[in-house]
Amino acid sequence: MDITFLGTGAGVPSKKRNVSSLALQMLQERGSTWLFDCGEATQHQILHTNIRPRKVEKIFITHLHGDHIFGLPGFISSRSFQGGDSPLTIYGPKGIQAFLETALAVSGTHLAYQVEVMEVEEGLLYEDDHCTVHCHKLDHGITSYGYAIQEHDKPGELLVDKLKEEGIEPGPIYQQIKENPVVEYNGKKLYREQFIGENKAGRKICILGDTRSQESTKDFIQDADLLVHEATFAKGETELAYSYYHSTTEQAALLAKKANVGMLILTHISSRYQDDDIDALLQEAQSVFPNTKIANDLSTFQITNMR
Amino acid sequence: MDITFLGTGAGVPSKKRNVSSLALQMLQERGSTWLFDCGEATQHQILHTNIRPRKVEKIFITHLHGDHIFGLPGFISSRSFQGGDSPLTIYGPKGIQAFLETALAVSGTHLAYQVEVMEVEEGLLYEDDHCTVHCHKLDHGITSYGYAIQEHDKPGELLVDKLKEEGIEPGPIYQQIKENPVVEYNGKKLYREQFIGENKAGRKICILGDTRSQESTKDFIQDADLLVHEATFAKGETELAYSYYHSTTEQAALLAKKANVGMLILTHISSRYQDDDIDALLQEAQSVFPNTKIANDLSTFQITNMR
Ligand SMILES: [Zn+2]
Ligand SMILES: [Zn+2]
C-alpha cells in the first residue's frame, strides 16, 4: 500500500502544485486504487504516474470546494472513454450528486460503467473483508470530512517449527489447524491458538479534508499509522488560518503528537510558500512531531505498519 | 490580434495535447482576450502563457461536451481568487447556465465579479464599435456552434500630401475633414471622400466547434481571414468521421478552399495521431488548401488581413 499525491496546493493551481487529490494505491491488498478528492486536472496528473483510472474503485471527496471536486466530471468521463467498465463508487458531502448529475447530463456523457454516489454522514461508511472506512466531521465553514481507513488485523502465521516439534508433519492438517479452533489429530486435541503466531495488526490511515485545527479530531485519528493533514499556513499565521478555516504546520503536528500517530504528511500548501519556505514549514512541524513529511506533487510514500 | 491554442486534442487529454480551448488575444484592438471553449485544465495551460485571466472579457463555448466545458468552473473561480473584478460574459448553447450555476452553488463559490451567461441561438450575437459576432449551427449530434468575429472596416488615413497640395496646412481643420462629409474652409467646400484613403477592411475570424463537414457552413465562413476547423481524423477516415460527427483533414481543407478563406488552422486532433502522422495530416490538408497549419498546444499565430 502506498500513497501518491496528485495535487498538494491550496485553492488555485500553480506551476508547482496542482489543486487537491491523492491516490491510495492498494493493488496488493485489494487490486484497486482509491482517490481522495479530485481537483481540476487530476486526470492530467495521473498521466504522469502508474495509476490506471480503470483500477480506481472508489473516490472519497472531503468537501465540495472547487479545488477538491472540479476534476471529477473529467476523470469520470475519461475513465469511461479509456475503456473502464468496472463500477465506481463516489463518497462525498451532500451536493456531490447534484454536481455530478448536472455535469454529466449537460455534457451528454454516457458512461460505460456504473457510478454510485453516496452522500455521507459521520460514522461507519463502508466495510468489507479488507477494511472499514469511517468518516468524521471537520471544521471548515462548509461541511468537510476526514476519512479513516482501518485494515482488519490479519491472523498470524502458522508456527511450523512448533508443529514439527510435536511430530505433526506438513499436510492437509496444517490448513485444518489454521481454519478451526480445535482439531483432533491422531487422537490428540490441537488448539489453534497454540500453533498460530500473533495477529498482524491492520494499518490505519487517516486522510483529512481542509479544516481548522480541532480537538475533537484527536480520537478519530488516534494511533493512525499515517495521518494526512492540511497545512495551508506557517506556524505564525494562526489568525489567518483560523479566519480562513485552515490549519498551520504546528497545529497539524501537535494533533499528530497528541493522537500518537506514526507518520504525518502535510499537504494543501499555500502558493505563498516557495522553495526555502517549504523547508522552514517542514522544520517547524518536525520540531513538534519529528516523523513529518511535506508532500509534493507526484511524490509517493509507502505506508508501513508503525506498531 | 493573435490566437493561442491552449488545447488541441480530442476527447481526452494526453501528455501532448490538452482538451479544447483557444485564446483570441485582442490587447491592441480592445484591451482584452476572448476564450473559445474551456476544457479541463485550461487555467493550467494559461499558466504557461502571457494570458492574464483578469483580461479575459468573454468566453464562447461551441458545444457542451465535457472536453470543451469542464475547465469553466475552475477558470471562473480562479479568475476571482486572483483578483479579477471586471465583468465576464459567457456565451454557449442552452445548458451552459445550469452547468455553471450548479458548479458554483455546490462549491460555495462567490465571485468578486459579475458573470453574465448568454444561451445563444443562430444569428447576430454581439456587436460593439470594434466588431460583430455571429453564430452558426454545425452538425455534431448535440448542438454545436461556430462563431464568426467580423471587425468593422476602419476609415482610411487622411491623405496629408494631397491636402498640402491644395494648400491646406495641418491644424484643427484636418480633424474636421476626418469627421464630416463636407467642410467649408476659406470659402471652399472640402469633401471628405477626396482626402481620405481607402477603407481598411476589418478581419474576419471563424472558430468552429466540433462538426461533420457540412455544405451550409460555406456561406458563414466565406472570405474569412482565418478559419479554425476541427480535424479529428485523417483523410481516409471519412466513415469514422461521419459516424462520430467529426471531420477529416481533407474535408476541412476543401471547405476552406470553397469558402476562399485566407488561412486554415486545424485543431482537435485525435490522440491516435502522433509525431510523423501529424506531418501526414498536414500534407493531406495542404495538398487541397496550401495555407493550412496544424495547431499544437501553446502555439500562437498572428492574424493578418489576407485581403
Ligand atoms: Zn481547499
Ligand atoms: Zn470535442
XYZ file of C-alpha atoms and ligand atoms in Angstrom:
616
model
C 0.000 0.000 0.000
C 1.297 3.407 -0.875
C 0.032 6.927 -1.297
C 0.723 9.207 -4.255
C -0.021 12.905 -4.078
C -1.528 14.272 -7.275
C -2.101 17.821 -6.094
C -0.719 19.474 -2.977
C -1.595 23.156 -3.404
C -4.319 25.299 -1.881
C -7.172 26.972 -3.744
C -5.708 27.535 -7.201
C -3.235 25.552 -9.283
C 0.316 26.817 -9.675
C 3.078 25.510 -11.900
C 4.472 23.565 -8.943
C 1.398 22.394 -7.072
C -1.896 21.326 -8.520
C -5.149 21.505 -6.581
C -6.067 18.658 -4.242
C -6.073 14.982 -4.997
C -4.254 11.914 -3.759
C -4.296 8.231 -4.610
C -4.195 5.412 -2.089
C -2.823 2.506 -4.056
C -3.835 -0.881 -2.669
C -3.001 -3.106 -5.592
C -1.653 -5.948 -3.443
C -4.284 -5.583 -0.753
C -7.360 -5.316 -2.965
C -6.264 -4.884 -6.580
C -7.503 -1.337 -6.705
C -6.811 2.326 -6.080
C -8.857 4.841 -4.128
C -8.761 8.564 -4.811
C -9.276 11.217 -2.162
C -10.505 14.478 -3.658
C -10.363 15.187 -7.348
C -9.401 18.785 -8.108
C -9.214 20.032 -11.678
C -6.565 18.270 -13.795
C -6.334 15.241 -11.528
C -6.633 13.125 -14.665
C -3.777 15.124 -16.188
C -1.558 14.456 -13.176
C -2.407 10.765 -13.397
C -0.883 10.710 -16.900
C 2.493 11.157 -15.159
C 2.033 8.199 -12.774
C 1.452 4.460 -12.937
C -2.130 4.860 -11.729
C -4.681 3.303 -14.048
C -8.079 5.038 -14.000
C -9.868 1.758 -14.652
C -8.400 0.448 -11.378
C -9.886 3.316 -9.397
C -12.661 1.694 -7.394
C -13.713 4.461 -5.008
C -13.369 8.225 -4.794
C -13.783 9.979 -1.461
C -14.499 13.707 -1.548
C -13.650 15.558 1.649
C -15.602 18.731 0.822
C -17.166 20.485 -2.114
C -14.825 23.437 -2.628
C -13.973 23.702 -6.304
C -10.292 22.894 -5.836
C -11.347 19.489 -4.491
C -14.073 18.496 -6.985
C -13.757 20.250 -10.340
C -11.719 17.388 -11.803
C -14.391 14.824 -11.052
C -16.545 15.070 -14.213
C -13.470 14.890 -16.438
C -11.912 11.961 -14.584
C -15.164 10.016 -14.657
C -15.713 10.671 -18.361
C -12.181 9.794 -19.388
C -12.245 6.592 -17.315
C -15.151 5.501 -19.500
C -13.585 6.724 -22.751
C -10.438 4.726 -21.919
C -12.399 1.506 -21.524
C -13.037 1.415 -17.784
C -16.053 -0.817 -17.203
C -15.981 -1.774 -13.514
C -18.311 0.071 -11.110
C -17.126 3.203 -9.327
C -18.413 4.477 -6.003
C -18.113 8.121 -5.047
C -18.487 9.278 -1.440
C -18.890 12.910 -0.516
C -20.921 15.548 1.283
C -24.472 16.350 0.261
C -24.404 18.189 -3.060
C -21.887 15.967 -4.806
C -24.674 14.067 -6.536
C -26.308 17.213 -7.949
C -22.919 18.425 -9.168
C -22.139 15.187 -10.966
C -25.608 14.633 -12.374
C -25.717 18.112 -13.844
C -22.208 17.906 -15.308
C -22.871 14.533 -16.928
C -26.379 15.402 -18.159
C -25.462 18.776 -19.644
C -22.413 17.346 -21.413
C -24.378 14.394 -22.767
C -21.935 11.992 -21.143
C -22.910 8.315 -21.169
C -20.644 6.171 -19.038
C -19.709 2.606 -19.918
C -19.812 1.667 -16.229
C -21.987 2.139 -13.197
C -21.415 5.060 -10.844
C -22.886 5.013 -7.392
C -22.849 8.271 -5.453
C -23.139 8.080 -1.666
C -23.777 11.293 0.195
C -22.129 10.642 3.534
C -22.596 11.475 7.186
C -20.381 10.862 10.172
C -19.784 7.281 11.239
C -19.147 3.955 9.561
C -19.306 4.397 5.820
C -18.089 1.191 4.370
C -16.893 -2.249 5.394
C -15.616 -5.319 3.606
C -13.230 -8.161 4.382
C -10.206 -5.923 3.930
C -11.079 -2.799 5.912
C -13.569 -0.331 7.300
C -13.919 3.323 6.406
C -15.159 5.823 8.956
C -15.979 9.445 8.410
C -15.568 12.376 10.801
C -16.759 15.967 10.548
C -14.130 18.704 10.478
C -14.324 22.481 10.886
C -14.106 24.248 7.509
C -17.054 26.596 7.087
C -18.709 24.207 4.657
C -19.130 20.539 5.504
C -15.726 18.889 5.356
C -14.856 15.327 6.300
C -11.900 13.256 7.301
C -11.768 9.606 6.339
C -10.168 6.807 8.368
C -9.312 3.566 6.632
C -8.751 0.749 9.123
C -7.472 -2.546 7.807
C -8.640 -5.603 9.680
C -5.999 -7.429 11.671
C -4.662 -10.472 9.891
C -4.237 -13.803 11.726
C -0.606 -14.653 12.351
C 1.457 -17.272 10.552
C 1.264 -20.986 11.319
C 4.163 -21.898 13.684
C 5.607 -24.666 11.523
C 8.635 -25.330 13.740
C 6.413 -25.882 16.753
C 4.123 -28.219 14.784
C 7.120 -30.276 13.701
C 8.396 -30.470 17.298
C 5.037 -32.015 18.161
C 5.563 -34.509 15.372
C 2.957 -33.040 13.080
C 4.310 -33.146 9.548
C 3.109 -30.827 6.712
C -0.127 -31.921 5.036
C -3.827 -31.050 4.896
C -3.825 -30.947 8.716
C -1.953 -27.603 8.617
C -4.832 -25.940 6.774
C -7.316 -27.538 9.195
C -5.488 -26.132 12.197
C -5.495 -22.696 10.584
C -9.213 -22.765 9.977
C -10.571 -24.352 13.178
C -10.218 -23.524 16.857
C -9.744 -27.208 17.748
C -8.752 -30.178 15.601
C -8.389 -33.841 16.539
C -5.239 -35.424 15.118
C -4.011 -38.934 15.970
C -6.335 -38.865 18.990
C -4.863 -35.610 20.296
C -6.679 -32.263 20.522
C -4.758 -29.461 18.776
C -5.732 -25.910 19.729
C -5.250 -23.296 17.009
C -4.129 -20.597 19.420
C -1.123 -22.724 20.338
C 0.116 -23.031 16.772
C -0.597 -19.571 15.346
C 1.664 -16.575 15.855
C 0.490 -13.144 16.912
C -2.109 -11.283 14.874
C -0.647 -8.817 12.373
C -2.326 -5.512 13.123
C -4.031 -3.810 10.173
C -2.906 -0.324 9.292
C -4.920 2.786 9.992
C -4.734 5.639 7.501
C -6.425 8.965 8.142
C -6.921 11.458 5.330
C -8.482 14.733 6.360
C -10.055 17.452 4.282
C -9.495 21.160 4.809
C -10.040 22.095 8.416
C -9.236 24.317 11.306
C -7.326 22.514 13.982
C -9.918 20.940 16.289
C -9.603 18.913 19.484
C -12.417 16.513 18.598
C -10.385 15.072 15.736
C -7.883 13.504 18.150
C -9.932 10.400 18.957
C -10.762 9.848 15.301
C -7.105 9.691 14.276
C -5.783 8.050 17.462
C -2.833 5.705 16.781
C -3.102 6.018 12.994
C -0.084 4.724 11.104
C -0.423 7.620 8.701
C -2.145 10.977 9.062
C -2.521 13.244 6.026
C -3.346 16.730 7.286
C -3.599 20.091 5.593
C -1.097 22.819 6.462
C -2.191 25.799 4.433
C -0.252 28.238 6.604
C 3.010 28.565 8.502
C 3.270 28.329 12.278
C 2.998 32.087 12.798
C -0.243 32.533 10.876
C -2.726 31.108 13.372
C -5.121 34.031 12.966
C -5.110 33.804 9.192
C -5.577 30.052 9.427
C -8.483 30.456 11.824
C -10.267 33.068 9.759
C -9.946 31.030 6.533
C -10.873 27.757 8.286
C -7.443 26.231 7.759
C -4.553 24.920 9.860
C -0.935 25.794 10.421
C 2.003 23.394 10.248
C 2.381 23.483 14.002
C -1.276 22.813 14.676
C -1.182 19.742 12.447
C 1.991 18.492 14.135
C 0.563 18.996 17.618
C -2.502 16.985 16.692
C -0.346 14.189 15.280
C 1.654 14.112 18.507
C -1.368 14.117 20.830
C -3.014 11.340 18.850
C 0.157 9.256 18.807
C 0.160 8.750 15.042
C 3.048 7.012 13.287
C 3.730 9.434 10.459
C 2.364 12.802 9.412
C 2.239 14.092 5.834
C 1.359 17.730 5.309
C -0.366 18.887 2.133
C -2.590 21.730 0.810
C 0.282 24.206 0.975
C -0.478 27.823 0.114
C 1.283 29.131 -3.004
C 2.692 31.941 -0.859
C 5.307 29.403 0.260
C 8.053 28.543 -2.232
C 11.380 26.681 -2.160
C 13.160 27.709 1.065
C 9.871 28.477 2.794
C 8.909 24.843 2.377
C 11.989 23.736 4.325
C 11.022 26.138 7.072
C 7.462 24.764 7.136
C 8.830 21.266 7.453
C 11.195 22.200 10.276
C 8.552 23.924 12.353
C 6.366 20.821 12.089
C 9.223 18.405 12.780
C 10.249 20.284 15.903
C 6.869 19.219 17.332
C 6.400 15.891 15.557
C 9.649 14.513 14.122
C 8.210 11.992 11.663
C 6.637 14.666 9.468
C 6.918 14.948 5.669
C 5.652 17.597 3.284
C 4.004 16.224 0.172
C 4.980 17.434 -3.286
C 3.019 16.776 -6.436
C 3.669 13.230 -7.648
C 5.568 12.194 -4.526
C 4.836 8.687 -3.267
C 5.148 7.294 0.260
C 4.984 3.679 1.374
C 2.551 3.088 4.195
C 4.122 0.792 6.725
C 2.707 -0.547 9.931
C 4.169 1.664 12.671
C 3.060 -0.530 15.617
C -4.517 40.283 -32.773
C -3.278 36.755 -32.359
C -4.568 33.359 -31.444
C -3.024 30.983 -28.899
C -4.084 27.361 -28.738
C -4.423 26.073 -25.181
C -5.677 22.598 -26.016
C -5.671 20.890 -29.403
C -6.632 17.298 -28.619
C -9.880 15.403 -28.994
C -11.990 13.946 -26.204
C -9.413 13.206 -23.518
C -6.199 14.947 -22.517
C -2.866 13.390 -23.427
C 0.619 14.434 -22.381
C 0.999 16.324 -25.680
C -2.445 17.750 -26.321
C -4.891 19.060 -23.769
C -8.619 19.176 -24.387
C -10.103 22.125 -26.272
C -9.521 25.773 -25.621
C -8.041 28.699 -27.501
C -7.476 32.357 -26.747
C -8.065 35.189 -29.185
C -5.837 37.951 -27.903
C -7.023 41.431 -28.872
C -4.994 43.544 -26.499
C -4.300 46.298 -29.038
C -7.753 46.186 -30.571
C -9.817 46.133 -27.379
C -7.519 45.570 -24.421
C -8.897 42.117 -23.794
C -8.774 38.425 -24.571
C -11.597 36.108 -25.586
C -11.555 32.388 -24.922
C -13.223 29.833 -27.165
C -14.080 26.656 -25.257
C -12.654 25.877 -21.859
C -11.772 22.209 -21.458
C -10.411 20.894 -18.173
C -7.031 22.406 -17.210
C -7.406 25.432 -19.451
C -6.363 27.512 -16.451
C -3.319 25.271 -16.053
C -2.302 25.803 -19.681
C -2.711 29.549 -19.220
C -0.012 29.438 -16.525
C 2.448 28.737 -19.359
C 1.376 31.755 -21.461
C 1.220 35.536 -21.166
C -2.588 35.447 -20.973
C -3.980 37.158 -17.908
C -7.277 35.722 -16.681
C -8.421 39.131 -15.468
C -8.160 40.368 -19.078
C -10.492 37.649 -20.324
C -13.668 39.521 -21.199
C -15.744 36.883 -22.988
C -15.805 33.107 -23.253
C -17.562 31.446 -26.177
C -18.494 27.794 -25.773
C -19.028 25.912 -29.032
C -20.796 22.914 -27.500
C -21.305 21.248 -24.160
C -19.200 18.095 -24.500
C -17.079 17.710 -21.394
C -13.779 18.219 -23.178
C -14.971 21.719 -24.087
C -16.510 22.897 -20.790
C -15.123 21.070 -17.753
C -12.463 23.746 -17.194
C -15.015 26.528 -16.951
C -15.868 26.404 -13.213
C -12.182 26.306 -12.282
C -11.182 29.115 -14.615
C -14.010 31.326 -13.390
C -13.224 30.651 -9.732
C -9.502 31.223 -10.095
C -10.052 34.453 -12.044
C -11.850 35.751 -8.963
C -9.320 34.352 -6.494
C -6.547 36.100 -8.456
C -8.225 39.477 -8.158
C -10.194 39.675 -11.409
C -13.009 42.166 -10.873
C -14.219 43.153 -14.361
C -17.397 41.537 -15.717
C -17.216 38.353 -17.748
C -19.737 37.237 -20.348
C -20.102 33.594 -21.294
C -21.873 32.539 -24.487
C -22.870 28.958 -25.144
C -25.637 26.527 -26.025
C -28.622 26.001 -23.775
C -27.478 24.098 -20.681
C -24.346 26.103 -20.013
C -26.128 28.203 -17.410
C -27.380 25.183 -15.453
C -23.899 23.683 -15.519
C -22.252 26.815 -14.193
C -24.908 27.629 -11.632
C -24.755 24.144 -10.168
C -20.952 24.037 -10.089
C -20.694 27.424 -8.389
C -23.559 26.824 -5.959
C -22.454 23.370 -4.855
C -18.868 24.512 -4.341
C -19.946 27.599 -2.404
C -18.072 29.825 -4.846
C -18.665 33.557 -4.522
C -17.176 35.547 -7.368
C -15.689 39.002 -6.960
C -17.051 39.996 -10.371
C -20.222 39.766 -12.381
C -20.795 36.839 -14.739
C -23.422 37.067 -17.419
C -24.355 33.839 -19.179
C -25.997 34.117 -22.592
C -27.525 30.975 -24.055
C -27.179 31.557 -27.769
C -29.016 30.801 -30.973
C -28.017 31.273 -34.589
C -27.553 34.799 -35.847
C -26.077 38.042 -34.590
C -24.888 37.540 -31.039
C -22.971 40.632 -30.178
C -21.974 43.978 -31.625
C -19.889 46.893 -30.461
C -17.733 49.542 -32.114
C -14.940 47.064 -32.781
C -16.720 44.062 -34.257
C -19.746 41.824 -34.607
C -20.023 38.186 -33.561
C -22.312 35.840 -35.442
C -23.167 32.299 -34.577
C -23.899 29.363 -36.888
C -25.202 25.900 -36.181
C -22.970 22.953 -37.018
C -23.613 19.205 -37.258
C -22.309 17.382 -34.177
C -25.095 15.270 -32.677
C -25.533 17.761 -29.851
C -25.936 21.460 -30.538
C -22.581 22.826 -31.671
C -21.844 26.320 -32.935
C -19.286 28.144 -34.988
C -18.515 31.755 -34.188
C -17.549 34.445 -36.717
C -15.859 37.584 -35.454
C -16.021 40.363 -38.031
C -14.085 43.518 -37.313
C -15.624 46.690 -38.674
C -13.782 48.312 -41.541
C -11.674 51.202 -40.423
C -11.747 54.502 -42.336
C -8.579 55.125 -44.316
C -5.838 57.575 -43.398
C -6.055 61.291 -44.100
C -4.173 61.987 -47.356
C -1.863 64.646 -45.948
C 0.180 65.115 -49.136
C -2.948 65.843 -51.139
C -4.179 68.300 -48.513
C -0.875 70.135 -48.641
C -1.028 70.282 -52.461
C -4.353 72.059 -52.062
C -2.652 74.499 -49.694
C -4.354 73.176 -46.581
C -1.790 73.170 -43.783
C -2.022 70.924 -40.667
C -4.316 72.209 -37.931
C -7.772 71.598 -36.428
C -9.179 71.536 -39.969
C -7.626 68.073 -40.509
C -9.730 66.594 -37.731
C -12.826 68.362 -39.079
C -12.298 66.871 -42.539
C -11.945 63.412 -40.967
C -15.171 63.748 -39.034
C -17.511 65.419 -41.513
C -18.595 64.595 -45.069
C -18.229 68.252 -46.130
C -16.341 71.129 -44.550
C -16.107 74.783 -45.597
C -12.561 76.139 -45.471
C -11.519 79.560 -46.755
C -14.759 79.675 -48.729
C -14.109 76.318 -50.439
C -16.091 73.111 -49.916
C -13.844 70.185 -48.965
C -15.331 66.703 -49.425
C -14.023 64.070 -47.050
C -14.058 61.305 -49.645
C -11.473 63.252 -51.646
C -8.986 63.431 -48.793
C -9.353 60.027 -47.147
C -7.625 56.893 -48.401
C -9.336 53.566 -48.910
C -11.105 51.878 -46.008
C -9.007 49.289 -44.203
C -11.069 46.122 -44.232
C -11.687 44.543 -40.841
C -10.578 40.979 -40.344
C -12.960 38.031 -40.194
C -12.092 35.148 -37.909
C -14.173 31.971 -37.826
C -13.803 29.498 -34.985
C -15.903 26.391 -35.315
C -16.816 23.765 -32.769
C -16.787 20.042 -33.399
C -18.696 19.201 -36.554
C -19.184 16.979 -39.502
C -18.250 18.660 -42.732
C -21.367 20.472 -43.932
C -22.074 22.493 -47.079
C -24.158 25.095 -45.242
C -21.118 26.328 -43.347
C -19.558 27.729 -46.536
C -21.505 30.993 -46.575
C -20.885 31.562 -42.884
C -17.116 31.395 -43.262
C -16.915 32.969 -46.752
C -13.750 35.049 -47.240
C -12.641 34.715 -43.617
C -9.048 35.727 -42.988
C -8.711 32.832 -40.575
C -10.698 29.639 -40.215
C -10.123 27.371 -37.215
C -11.628 23.982 -38.024
C -11.512 20.631 -36.306
C -9.743 17.718 -37.984
C -10.257 14.813 -35.653
C -9.444 12.260 -38.341
C -7.140 11.691 -41.303
C -8.273 11.957 -44.923
C -9.025 8.251 -45.248
C -11.356 8.029 -42.254
C -14.451 9.687 -43.705
C -16.780 6.979 -42.397
C -15.366 7.147 -38.894
C -15.570 10.931 -39.000
C -19.176 10.801 -40.153
C -20.297 8.311 -37.547
C -18.649 10.260 -34.692
C -19.880 13.623 -36.028
C -16.382 14.857 -36.814
C -14.364 15.956 -39.846
C -11.265 14.795 -41.678
C -8.308 16.956 -42.629
C -9.329 16.883 -46.271
C -12.925 17.864 -45.561
C -11.760 20.879 -43.581
C -9.341 21.880 -46.318
C -11.988 21.556 -49.031
C -14.332 23.796 -47.094
C -11.573 26.372 -46.612
C -10.909 26.328 -50.343
C -14.551 26.611 -51.399
C -15.127 29.478 -48.973
C -11.997 31.299 -50.157
C -10.591 31.753 -46.663
C -7.127 33.218 -46.128
C -5.654 30.724 -43.713
C -6.802 27.462 -42.167
C -5.705 26.144 -38.765
C -6.620 22.573 -37.896
C -7.152 21.523 -34.287
C -8.974 18.842 -32.196
C -6.561 16.143 -33.366
C -7.247 12.589 -32.218
C -4.593 11.090 -29.950
C -4.296 8.191 -32.412
C -2.061 10.539 -34.448
C 1.451 11.135 -33.161
C 4.657 12.715 -34.480
C 5.053 11.590 -38.122
C 1.300 11.118 -38.503
C 0.871 14.809 -37.827
C 3.103 15.696 -40.773
C 0.993 13.433 -42.949
C -2.209 15.088 -41.726
C -0.768 18.470 -42.585
C 0.304 17.380 -46.043
C -3.038 15.910 -46.982
C -4.725 19.175 -45.988
C -2.130 21.365 -47.721
C -2.481 19.445 -50.965
C -6.059 20.804 -51.062
C -5.575 24.137 -49.301
C -1.918 25.216 -49.172
C -2.151 27.829 -46.416
C -3.012 25.258 -43.747
C -1.381 24.903 -40.312
C -1.895 22.328 -37.581
C -2.172 23.796 -34.109
C -0.116 22.459 -31.235
C -0.713 23.221 -27.590
C 0.622 26.689 -26.757
C 1.326 27.602 -30.383
C 0.450 31.180 -31.345
C -0.430 32.592 -34.758
C -0.693 36.218 -35.793
C -3.937 37.050 -37.541
C -3.220 39.261 -40.528
C -5.604 40.726 -43.002
C -5.430 38.441 -46.029
C -7.374 40.758 -48.407
Zn -9.109 23.596 -0.313
Zn -14.777 17.540 -28.724
